[in-house]
XYZ file of C-alpha atoms in Angstrom:
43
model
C 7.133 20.970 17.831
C 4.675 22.976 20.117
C 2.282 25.626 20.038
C 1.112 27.165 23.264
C -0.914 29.833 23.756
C -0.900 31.624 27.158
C -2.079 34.828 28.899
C -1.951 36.327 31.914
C -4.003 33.719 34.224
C -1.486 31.130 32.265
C -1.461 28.357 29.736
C -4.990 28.226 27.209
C -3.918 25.672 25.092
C -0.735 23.243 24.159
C -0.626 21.432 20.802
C 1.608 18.989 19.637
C 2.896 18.203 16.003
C 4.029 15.264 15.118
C 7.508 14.299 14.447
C 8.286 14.152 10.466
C 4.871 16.449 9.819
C 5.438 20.176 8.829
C 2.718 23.416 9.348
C 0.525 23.798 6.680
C -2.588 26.110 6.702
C -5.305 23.490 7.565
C -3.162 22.532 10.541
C -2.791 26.407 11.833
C -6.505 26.737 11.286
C -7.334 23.692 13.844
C -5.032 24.981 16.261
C -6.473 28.580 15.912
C -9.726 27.199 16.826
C -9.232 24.909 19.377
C -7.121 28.076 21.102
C -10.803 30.436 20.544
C -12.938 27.669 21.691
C -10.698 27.226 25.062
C -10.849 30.599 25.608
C -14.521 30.376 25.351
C -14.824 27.787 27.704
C -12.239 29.412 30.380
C -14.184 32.611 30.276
């Protein structure tokens, strides 16, 4: 499975989960953050 977060400009951030592994919240947290700290670094 894949999470990607884009906007206008295009893709922030793609994440991968692995196969056999299911979403749980520490998971979504990690994801959440590395999406806000790519969006710091993009501008």
């Amino acid at each position: 499975m894949a999470t990607v977060f884009w906007d206008s400009q295009g893709i922030i951030l793609i994440d991968y989960l692995e196969k056999g592994k299911t979403i749980t919240g520490k998971p979504v947290e990690s994801i959440l953050l590395l999406y806000f700290y790519s969006k710091m670094i993009k501008g």
